[in-house]
Amino acid sequence: MAGIVCSIERFREKLGYLTTFGLFLLGIYTHIFLDLITSYGTLVFFPFTDKRYSLDLVFIIDFYFTALMLIPLVIIKFKREWTKVIALSSVAGIIIYLGIAYTWRTIAIESAKAEAQKLGITGKRVEAIPLPFSPFRWSVYIEDDKRFYQVDVDALKSISPFNSFEKKHLPEGLNQGPEGNNIIEKVEKLEIVKTYLWFARFPVVTVKEEGEGYMVEYFDLRFNSLPPRRPFLLKLILDKSGSLNHAELMFHTIK
Protein backbone atom coordinates (compact mmCIF):
# COMPACT_ATOMS: atom_id res chain seq x y z
CA MET A 1 0.00 0.00 0.00
CA ALA A 2 2.89 2.37 0.80
CA GLY A 3 4.29 1.84 -2.69
CA ILE A 4 0.90 2.51 -4.24
CA VAL A 5 0.51 5.69 -2.19
CA CYS A 6 3.94 6.96 -3.28
CA SER A 7 3.21 6.17 -6.91
CA ILE A 8 -0.16 7.90 -6.81
CA GLU A 9 1.35 10.94 -5.06
CA ARG A 10 3.80 11.39 -7.93
CA PHE A 11 1.01 11.50 -10.49
CA ARG A 12 -1.72 13.04 -8.33
CA GLU A 13 -1.96 16.26 -10.33
CA LYS A 14 -2.26 14.29 -13.57
CA LEU A 15 -4.81 11.85 -12.17
CA GLY A 16 -6.98 14.31 -10.29
CA TYR A 17 -8.40 13.94 -6.80
CA LEU A 18 -11.51 11.97 -7.78
CA THR A 19 -9.46 9.37 -9.65
CA THR A 20 -7.02 9.17 -6.76
CA PHE A 21 -9.88 8.74 -4.28
CA GLY A 22 -11.41 6.04 -6.48
CA LEU A 23 -8.12 4.14 -6.59
CA PHE A 24 -7.87 4.24 -2.81
CA LEU A 25 -11.42 2.92 -2.47
CA LEU A 26 -10.63 0.17 -4.98
CA GLY A 27 -7.58 -0.81 -2.92
CA ILE A 28 -9.55 -0.89 0.34
CA TYR A 29 -12.45 -2.94 -1.02
CA THR A 30 -10.11 -5.28 -2.90
CA HIS A 31 -8.37 -5.98 0.42
CA ILE A 32 -11.71 -6.68 2.11
CA PHE A 33 -12.77 -8.97 -0.75
CA LEU A 34 -9.50 -10.93 -0.62
CA ASP A 35 -10.05 -11.52 3.11
CA LEU A 36 -13.69 -12.43 2.56
CA ILE A 37 -12.97 -15.27 0.12
CA THR A 38 -10.67 -17.08 2.60
CA SER A 39 -11.72 -19.36 5.46
CA TYR A 40 -10.47 -16.75 7.97
CA GLY A 41 -13.03 -14.23 6.79
CA THR A 42 -13.23 -10.61 7.86
CA LEU A 43 -15.39 -8.07 9.70
CA VAL A 44 -17.22 -6.71 6.68
CA PHE A 45 -19.59 -4.45 8.63
CA PHE A 46 -17.30 -3.39 11.49
CA PRO A 47 -17.84 -1.25 13.65
CA PHE A 48 -21.60 -1.84 13.34
CA THR A 49 -21.17 -5.55 14.09
CA ASP A 50 -18.21 -7.78 14.98
CA LYS A 51 -19.62 -10.77 13.10
CA ARG A 52 -17.08 -12.42 10.80
CA TYR A 53 -18.12 -13.26 7.25
CA SER A 54 -16.37 -15.77 4.99
CA LEU A 55 -17.05 -17.21 1.54
CA ASP A 56 -14.62 -20.13 2.12
CA LEU A 57 -13.41 -20.25 -1.48
CA VAL A 58 -9.60 -20.20 -1.18
CA PHE A 59 -7.02 -21.28 1.38
CA ILE A 60 -5.44 -18.44 3.35
CA ILE A 61 -2.36 -18.66 1.08
CA ASP A 62 -3.46 -19.98 -2.31
CA PHE A 63 -0.54 -20.22 -4.73
CA TYR A 64 -2.68 -20.53 -7.87
CA PHE A 65 -4.87 -17.57 -6.96
CA THR A 66 -1.83 -15.49 -6.04
CA ALA A 67 -0.14 -16.43 -9.32
CA LEU A 68 -3.16 -15.20 -11.27
CA MET A 69 -2.57 -11.75 -9.75
CA LEU A 70 1.23 -11.55 -9.61
CA ILE A 71 2.37 -13.15 -12.88
CA PRO A 72 0.39 -10.66 -15.02
CA LEU A 73 2.05 -7.78 -13.13
CA VAL A 74 5.48 -9.20 -13.95
CA ILE A 75 4.58 -9.64 -17.63
CA ILE A 76 3.22 -6.08 -17.83
CA LYS A 77 6.55 -4.82 -16.50
CA PHE A 78 8.22 -6.02 -19.71
CA LYS A 79 5.31 -5.85 -22.16
CA ARG A 80 3.57 -2.56 -21.48
CA GLU A 81 1.87 -2.58 -24.86
CA TRP A 82 -0.10 -5.64 -23.69
CA THR A 83 -1.27 -4.02 -20.45
CA LYS A 84 -5.00 -3.97 -21.22
CA VAL A 85 -5.15 -7.51 -22.58
CA ILE A 86 -3.08 -8.92 -19.71
CA ALA A 87 -5.12 -7.06 -17.08
CA LEU A 88 -8.42 -8.30 -18.51
CA SER A 89 -7.03 -11.83 -18.79
CA SER A 90 -5.96 -11.71 -15.14
CA VAL A 91 -9.42 -10.59 -13.99
CA ALA A 92 -11.07 -13.27 -16.14
CA GLY A 93 -8.72 -15.91 -14.73
CA ILE A 94 -9.54 -14.89 -11.15
CA ILE A 95 -13.29 -15.03 -11.82
CA ILE A 96 -12.97 -18.46 -13.46
CA TYR A 97 -10.81 -19.77 -10.60
CA LEU A 98 -13.30 -18.61 -7.96
CA GLY A 99 -16.11 -20.14 -10.02
CA ILE A 100 -14.27 -23.47 -10.09
CA ALA A 101 -13.68 -23.27 -6.33
CA TYR A 102 -17.36 -22.53 -5.65
CA THR A 103 -18.48 -25.40 -7.88
CA TRP A 104 -16.18 -27.98 -6.31
CA ARG A 105 -16.99 -26.73 -2.82
CA THR A 106 -20.66 -27.41 -3.54
CA ILE A 107 -19.80 -30.86 -4.91
CA ALA A 108 -17.71 -31.64 -1.79
CA ILE A 109 -20.58 -30.65 0.52
CA GLU A 110 -23.09 -32.78 -1.37
CA SER A 111 -20.69 -35.75 -1.42
CA ALA A 112 -20.15 -35.46 2.35
CA LYS A 113 -23.90 -35.18 2.98
CA ALA A 114 -24.57 -38.31 0.92
CA GLU A 115 -21.87 -40.27 2.76
CA ALA A 116 -23.11 -39.00 6.14
CA GLN A 117 -26.64 -40.12 5.32
CA LYS A 118 -25.37 -43.66 4.65
CA LEU A 119 -23.76 -43.63 8.12
CA GLY A 120 -26.85 -42.23 9.82
CA ILE A 121 -25.20 -38.89 10.57
CA THR A 122 -27.50 -35.89 10.52
CA GLY A 123 -26.43 -32.34 11.21
CA LYS A 124 -27.90 -28.93 11.84
CA ARG A 125 -24.97 -27.22 10.10
CA VAL A 126 -22.76 -28.28 7.18
CA GLU A 127 -19.82 -26.19 6.01
CA ALA A 128 -16.73 -26.75 3.86
CA ILE A 129 -13.39 -24.99 3.94
CA PRO A 130 -10.60 -25.23 1.35
CA LEU A 131 -7.49 -27.33 1.87
CA PRO A 132 -4.09 -26.10 0.62
CA PHE A 133 -2.59 -26.62 -2.84
CA SER A 134 -5.77 -27.42 -4.79
CA PRO A 135 -9.26 -26.03 -5.44
CA PHE A 136 -10.52 -29.64 -5.57
CA ARG A 137 -9.67 -30.58 -1.95
CA TRP A 138 -12.04 -29.61 0.86
CA SER A 139 -12.62 -30.33 4.52
CA VAL A 140 -16.34 -30.68 5.26
CA TYR A 141 -17.76 -30.23 8.78
CA ILE A 142 -21.12 -31.53 9.96
CA GLU A 143 -22.39 -30.36 13.35
CA ASP A 144 -25.06 -31.92 15.55
CA ASP A 145 -25.95 -31.13 19.16
CA LYS A 146 -22.98 -32.93 20.73
CA ARG A 147 -20.38 -33.51 18.01
CA PHE A 148 -18.56 -32.23 14.99
CA TYR A 149 -17.86 -34.64 12.14
CA GLN A 150 -15.00 -33.85 9.80
CA VAL A 151 -14.32 -35.47 6.45
CA ASP A 152 -11.79 -34.55 3.76
CA VAL A 153 -13.11 -34.68 0.21
CA ASP A 154 -10.90 -34.74 -2.88
CA ALA A 155 -13.38 -34.07 -5.65
CA LEU A 156 -11.08 -35.71 -8.21
CA LYS A 157 -10.24 -38.80 -6.18
CA SER A 158 -12.05 -39.96 -3.07
CA ILE A 159 -13.64 -39.15 0.27
CA SER A 160 -11.82 -39.94 3.51
CA PRO A 161 -13.39 -41.66 6.55
CA PHE A 162 -15.35 -39.44 8.94
CA ASN A 163 -13.65 -38.23 12.11
CA SER A 164 -15.87 -37.54 15.12
CA PHE A 165 -15.11 -34.94 17.80
CA GLU A 166 -17.07 -34.33 20.99
CA LYS A 167 -17.78 -30.65 21.53
CA LYS A 168 -17.06 -31.15 25.25
CA HIS A 169 -14.66 -33.94 26.20
CA LEU A 170 -14.41 -34.55 29.95
CA PRO A 171 -12.60 -37.20 32.02
CA GLU A 172 -14.88 -40.09 32.98
CA GLY A 173 -15.08 -39.05 36.63
CA LEU A 174 -16.02 -35.46 35.86
CA ASN A 175 -18.41 -36.56 33.16
CA GLN A 176 -20.63 -38.30 35.73
CA GLY A 177 -21.48 -35.12 37.62
CA PRO A 178 -21.81 -31.36 37.30
CA GLU A 179 -18.17 -30.59 38.15
CA GLY A 180 -16.85 -30.79 34.58
CA ASN A 181 -19.55 -28.54 33.15
CA ASN A 182 -19.02 -26.09 36.02
CA ILE A 183 -15.34 -25.83 35.03
CA ILE A 184 -16.27 -25.10 31.42
CA GLU A 185 -18.85 -22.52 32.53
CA LYS A 186 -16.20 -20.76 34.62
CA VAL A 187 -13.55 -20.58 31.91
CA GLU A 188 -16.05 -19.42 29.29
CA LYS A 189 -16.59 -16.28 31.37
CA LEU A 190 -12.92 -15.35 30.83
CA GLU A 191 -12.28 -12.67 28.20
CA ILE A 192 -9.57 -14.70 26.47
CA VAL A 193 -11.98 -17.63 26.03
CA LYS A 194 -14.81 -15.34 24.86
CA THR A 195 -12.45 -13.90 22.23
CA TYR A 196 -11.33 -17.37 21.15
CA LEU A 197 -14.91 -18.62 20.79
CA TRP A 198 -15.78 -15.49 18.80
CA PHE A 199 -12.98 -16.35 16.34
CA ALA A 200 -13.45 -20.14 16.27
CA ARG A 201 -15.94 -21.77 13.91
CA PHE A 202 -15.79 -25.41 15.02
CA PRO A 203 -14.57 -25.22 18.65
CA VAL A 204 -14.04 -28.31 20.80
CA VAL A 205 -13.04 -28.20 24.47
CA THR A 206 -11.16 -30.86 26.41
CA VAL A 207 -10.88 -30.91 30.22
CA LYS A 208 -8.06 -32.93 31.79
CA GLU A 209 -7.22 -33.45 35.45
CA GLU A 210 -3.66 -32.32 36.02
CA GLY A 211 -1.94 -32.37 39.41
CA GLU A 212 -3.97 -30.32 41.87
CA GLY A 213 -6.09 -28.75 39.18
CA TYR A 214 -7.22 -28.95 35.57
CA MET A 215 -5.97 -28.26 32.09
CA VAL A 216 -8.59 -27.00 29.65
CA GLU A 217 -7.85 -26.92 25.92
CA TYR A 218 -9.85 -25.21 23.21
CA PHE A 219 -9.18 -26.11 19.61
CA ASP A 220 -10.83 -24.93 16.40
CA LEU A 221 -11.25 -27.89 14.03
CA ARG A 222 -10.92 -25.46 11.15
CA PHE A 223 -7.15 -25.89 11.70
CA ASN A 224 -7.27 -29.68 11.93
CA SER A 225 -6.32 -30.14 8.29
CA LEU A 226 -2.56 -30.63 8.67
CA PRO A 227 -2.04 -33.24 11.41
CA PRO A 228 -0.21 -33.65 13.68
CA ARG A 229 0.00 -29.83 13.91
CA ARG A 230 -2.68 -28.10 15.97
CA PRO A 231 -2.24 -24.35 15.52
CA PHE A 232 -4.37 -21.86 17.44
CA LEU A 233 -4.69 -24.17 20.45
CA LEU A 234 -5.78 -22.30 23.59
CA LYS A 235 -4.48 -23.93 26.77
CA LEU A 236 -5.68 -22.90 30.24
CA ILE A 237 -4.31 -24.13 33.58
CA LEU A 238 -6.75 -23.95 36.50
CA ASP A 239 -6.49 -24.72 40.19
CA LYS A 240 -8.91 -27.10 41.91
CA SER A 241 -11.43 -24.30 42.50
CA GLY A 242 -11.45 -23.45 38.80
CA SER A 243 -9.47 -20.21 39.08
CA LEU A 244 -7.13 -19.43 36.20
CA ASN A 245 -3.39 -19.83 36.83
CA HIS A 246 -2.07 -19.63 33.27
CA ALA A 247 -3.36 -19.17 29.73
CA GLU A 248 -1.46 -19.64 26.47
CA LEU A 249 -2.40 -19.49 22.80
CA MET A 250 -0.16 -21.93 20.94
CA PHE A 251 0.50 -21.70 17.21
CA HIS A 252 2.70 -24.71 16.40
CA THR A 253 1.43 -27.40 18.75
CA ILE A 254 2.17 -31.03 17.88
CA LYS A 255 -0.33 -33.61 19.11
Short mmCIF file of C-alpha atoms in Angstrom, two decimals, residues 95-241:
data_model
loop_
_atom_site.label_atom_id
_atom_site.label_comp_id
_atom_site.label_asym_id
_atom_site.label_seq_id
_atom_site.Cartn_x
_atom_site.Cartn_y
_atom_site.Cartn_z
CA ILE A 95 -13.29 -15.03 -11.82
CA ILE A 96 -12.97 -18.46 -13.46
CA TYR A 97 -10.81 -19.77 -10.60
CA LEU A 98 -13.30 -18.61 -7.96
CA GLY A 99 -16.11 -20.14 -10.02
CA ILE A 100 -14.27 -23.47 -10.09
CA ALA A 101 -13.68 -23.27 -6.33
CA TYR A 102 -17.36 -22.53 -5.65
CA THR A 103 -18.48 -25.40 -7.88
CA TRP A 104 -16.18 -27.98 -6.31
CA ARG A 105 -16.99 -26.73 -2.82
CA THR A 106 -20.66 -27.41 -3.54
CA ILE A 107 -19.80 -30.86 -4.91
CA ALA A 108 -17.71 -31.64 -1.79
CA ILE A 109 -20.58 -30.65 0.52
CA GLU A 110 -23.09 -32.78 -1.37
CA SER A 111 -20.69 -35.75 -1.42
CA ALA A 112 -20.15 -35.46 2.35
CA LYS A 113 -23.90 -35.18 2.98
CA ALA A 114 -24.57 -38.31 0.92
CA GLU A 115 -21.87 -40.27 2.76
CA ALA A 116 -23.11 -39.00 6.14
CA GLN A 117 -26.64 -40.12 5.32
CA LYS A 118 -25.37 -43.66 4.65
CA LEU A 119 -23.76 -43.63 8.12
CA GLY A 120 -26.85 -42.23 9.82
CA ILE A 121 -25.20 -38.89 10.57
CA THR A 122 -27.50 -35.89 10.52
CA GLY A 123 -26.43 -32.34 11.21
CA LYS A 124 -27.90 -28.93 11.84
CA ARG A 125 -24.97 -27.22 10.10
CA VAL A 126 -22.76 -28.28 7.18
CA GLU A 127 -19.82 -26.19 6.01
CA ALA A 128 -16.73 -26.75 3.86
CA ILE A 129 -13.39 -24.99 3.94
CA PRO A 130 -10.60 -25.23 1.35
CA LEU A 131 -7.49 -27.33 1.87
CA PRO A 132 -4.09 -26.10 0.62
CA PHE A 133 -2.59 -26.62 -2.84
CA SER A 134 -5.77 -27.42 -4.79
CA PRO A 135 -9.26 -26.03 -5.44
CA PHE A 136 -10.52 -29.64 -5.57
CA ARG A 137 -9.67 -30.58 -1.95
CA TRP A 138 -12.04 -29.61 0.86
CA SER A 139 -12.62 -30.33 4.52
CA VAL A 140 -16.34 -30.68 5.26
CA TYR A 141 -17.76 -30.23 8.78
CA ILE A 142 -21.12 -31.53 9.96
CA GLU A 143 -22.39 -30.36 13.35
CA ASP A 144 -25.06 -31.92 15.55
CA ASP A 145 -25.95 -31.13 19.16
CA LYS A 146 -22.98 -32.93 20.73
CA ARG A 147 -20.38 -33.51 18.01
CA PHE A 148 -18.56 -32.23 14.99
CA TYR A 149 -17.86 -34.64 12.14
CA GLN A 150 -15.00 -33.85 9.80
CA VAL A 151 -14.32 -35.47 6.45
CA ASP A 152 -11.79 -34.55 3.76
CA VAL A 153 -13.11 -34.68 0.21
CA ASP A 154 -10.90 -34.74 -2.88
CA ALA A 155 -13.38 -34.07 -5.65
CA LEU A 156 -11.08 -35.71 -8.21
CA LYS A 157 -10.24 -38.80 -6.18
CA SER A 158 -12.05 -39.96 -3.07
CA ILE A 159 -13.64 -39.15 0.27
CA SER A 160 -11.82 -39.94 3.51
CA PRO A 161 -13.39 -41.66 6.55
CA PHE A 162 -15.35 -39.44 8.94
CA ASN A 163 -13.65 -38.23 12.11
CA SER A 164 -15.87 -37.54 15.12
CA PHE A 165 -15.11 -34.94 17.80
CA GLU A 166 -17.07 -34.33 20.99
CA LYS A 167 -17.78 -30.65 21.53
CA LYS A 168 -17.06 -31.15 25.25
CA HIS A 169 -14.66 -33.94 26.20
CA LEU A 170 -14.41 -34.55 29.95
CA PRO A 171 -12.60 -37.20 32.02
CA GLU A 172 -14.88 -40.09 32.98
CA GLY A 173 -15.08 -39.05 36.63
CA LEU A 174 -16.02 -35.46 35.86
CA ASN A 175 -18.41 -36.56 33.16
CA GLN A 176 -20.63 -38.30 35.73
CA GLY A 177 -21.48 -35.12 37.62
CA PRO A 178 -21.81 -31.36 37.30
CA GLU A 179 -18.17 -30.59 38.15
CA GLY A 180 -16.85 -30.79 34.58
CA ASN A 181 -19.55 -28.54 33.15
CA ASN A 182 -19.02 -26.09 36.02
CA ILE A 183 -15.34 -25.83 35.03
CA ILE A 184 -16.27 -25.10 31.42
CA GLU A 185 -18.85 -22.52 32.53
CA LYS A 186 -16.20 -20.76 34.62
CA VAL A 187 -13.55 -20.58 31.91
CA GLU A 188 -16.05 -19.42 29.29
CA LYS A 189 -16.59 -16.28 31.37
CA LEU A 190 -12.92 -15.35 30.83
CA GLU A 191 -12.28 -12.67 28.20
CA ILE A 192 -9.57 -14.70 26.47
CA VAL A 193 -11.98 -17.63 26.03
CA LYS A 194 -14.81 -15.34 24.86
CA THR A 195 -12.45 -13.90 22.23
CA TYR A 196 -11.33 -17.37 21.15
CA LEU A 197 -14.91 -18.62 20.79
CA TRP A 198 -15.78 -15.49 18.80
CA PHE A 199 -12.98 -16.35 16.34
CA ALA A 200 -13.45 -20.14 16.27
CA ARG A 201 -15.94 -21.77 13.91
CA PHE A 202 -15.79 -25.41 15.02
CA PRO A 203 -14.57 -25.22 18.65
CA VAL A 204 -14.04 -28.31 20.80
CA VAL A 205 -13.04 -28.20 24.47
CA THR A 206 -11.16 -30.86 26.41
CA VAL A 207 -10.88 -30.91 30.22
CA LYS A 208 -8.06 -32.93 31.79
CA GLU A 209 -7.22 -33.45 35.45
CA GLU A 210 -3.66 -32.32 36.02
CA GLY A 211 -1.94 -32.37 39.41
CA GLU A 212 -3.97 -30.32 41.87
CA GLY A 213 -6.09 -28.75 39.18
CA TYR A 214 -7.22 -28.95 35.57
CA MET A 215 -5.97 -28.26 32.09
CA VAL A 216 -8.59 -27.00 29.65
CA GLU A 217 -7.85 -26.92 25.92
CA TYR A 218 -9.85 -25.21 23.21
CA PHE A 219 -9.18 -26.11 19.61
CA ASP A 220 -10.83 -24.93 16.40
CA LEU A 221 -11.25 -27.89 14.03
CA ARG A 222 -10.92 -25.46 11.15
CA PHE A 223 -7.15 -25.89 11.70
CA ASN A 224 -7.27 -29.68 11.93
CA SER A 225 -6.32 -30.14 8.29
CA LEU A 226 -2.56 -30.63 8.67
CA PRO A 227 -2.04 -33.24 11.41
CA PRO A 228 -0.21 -33.65 13.68
CA ARG A 229 0.00 -29.83 13.91
CA ARG A 230 -2.68 -28.10 15.97
CA PRO A 231 -2.24 -24.35 15.52
CA PHE A 232 -4.37 -21.86 17.44
CA LEU A 233 -4.69 -24.17 20.45
CA LEU A 234 -5.78 -22.30 23.59
CA LYS A 235 -4.48 -23.93 26.77
CA LEU A 236 -5.68 -22.90 30.24
CA ILE A 237 -4.31 -24.13 33.58
CA LEU A 238 -6.75 -23.95 36.50
CA ASP A 239 -6.49 -24.72 40.19
CA LYS A 240 -8.91 -27.10 41.91
CA SER A 241 -11.43 -24.30 42.50
#
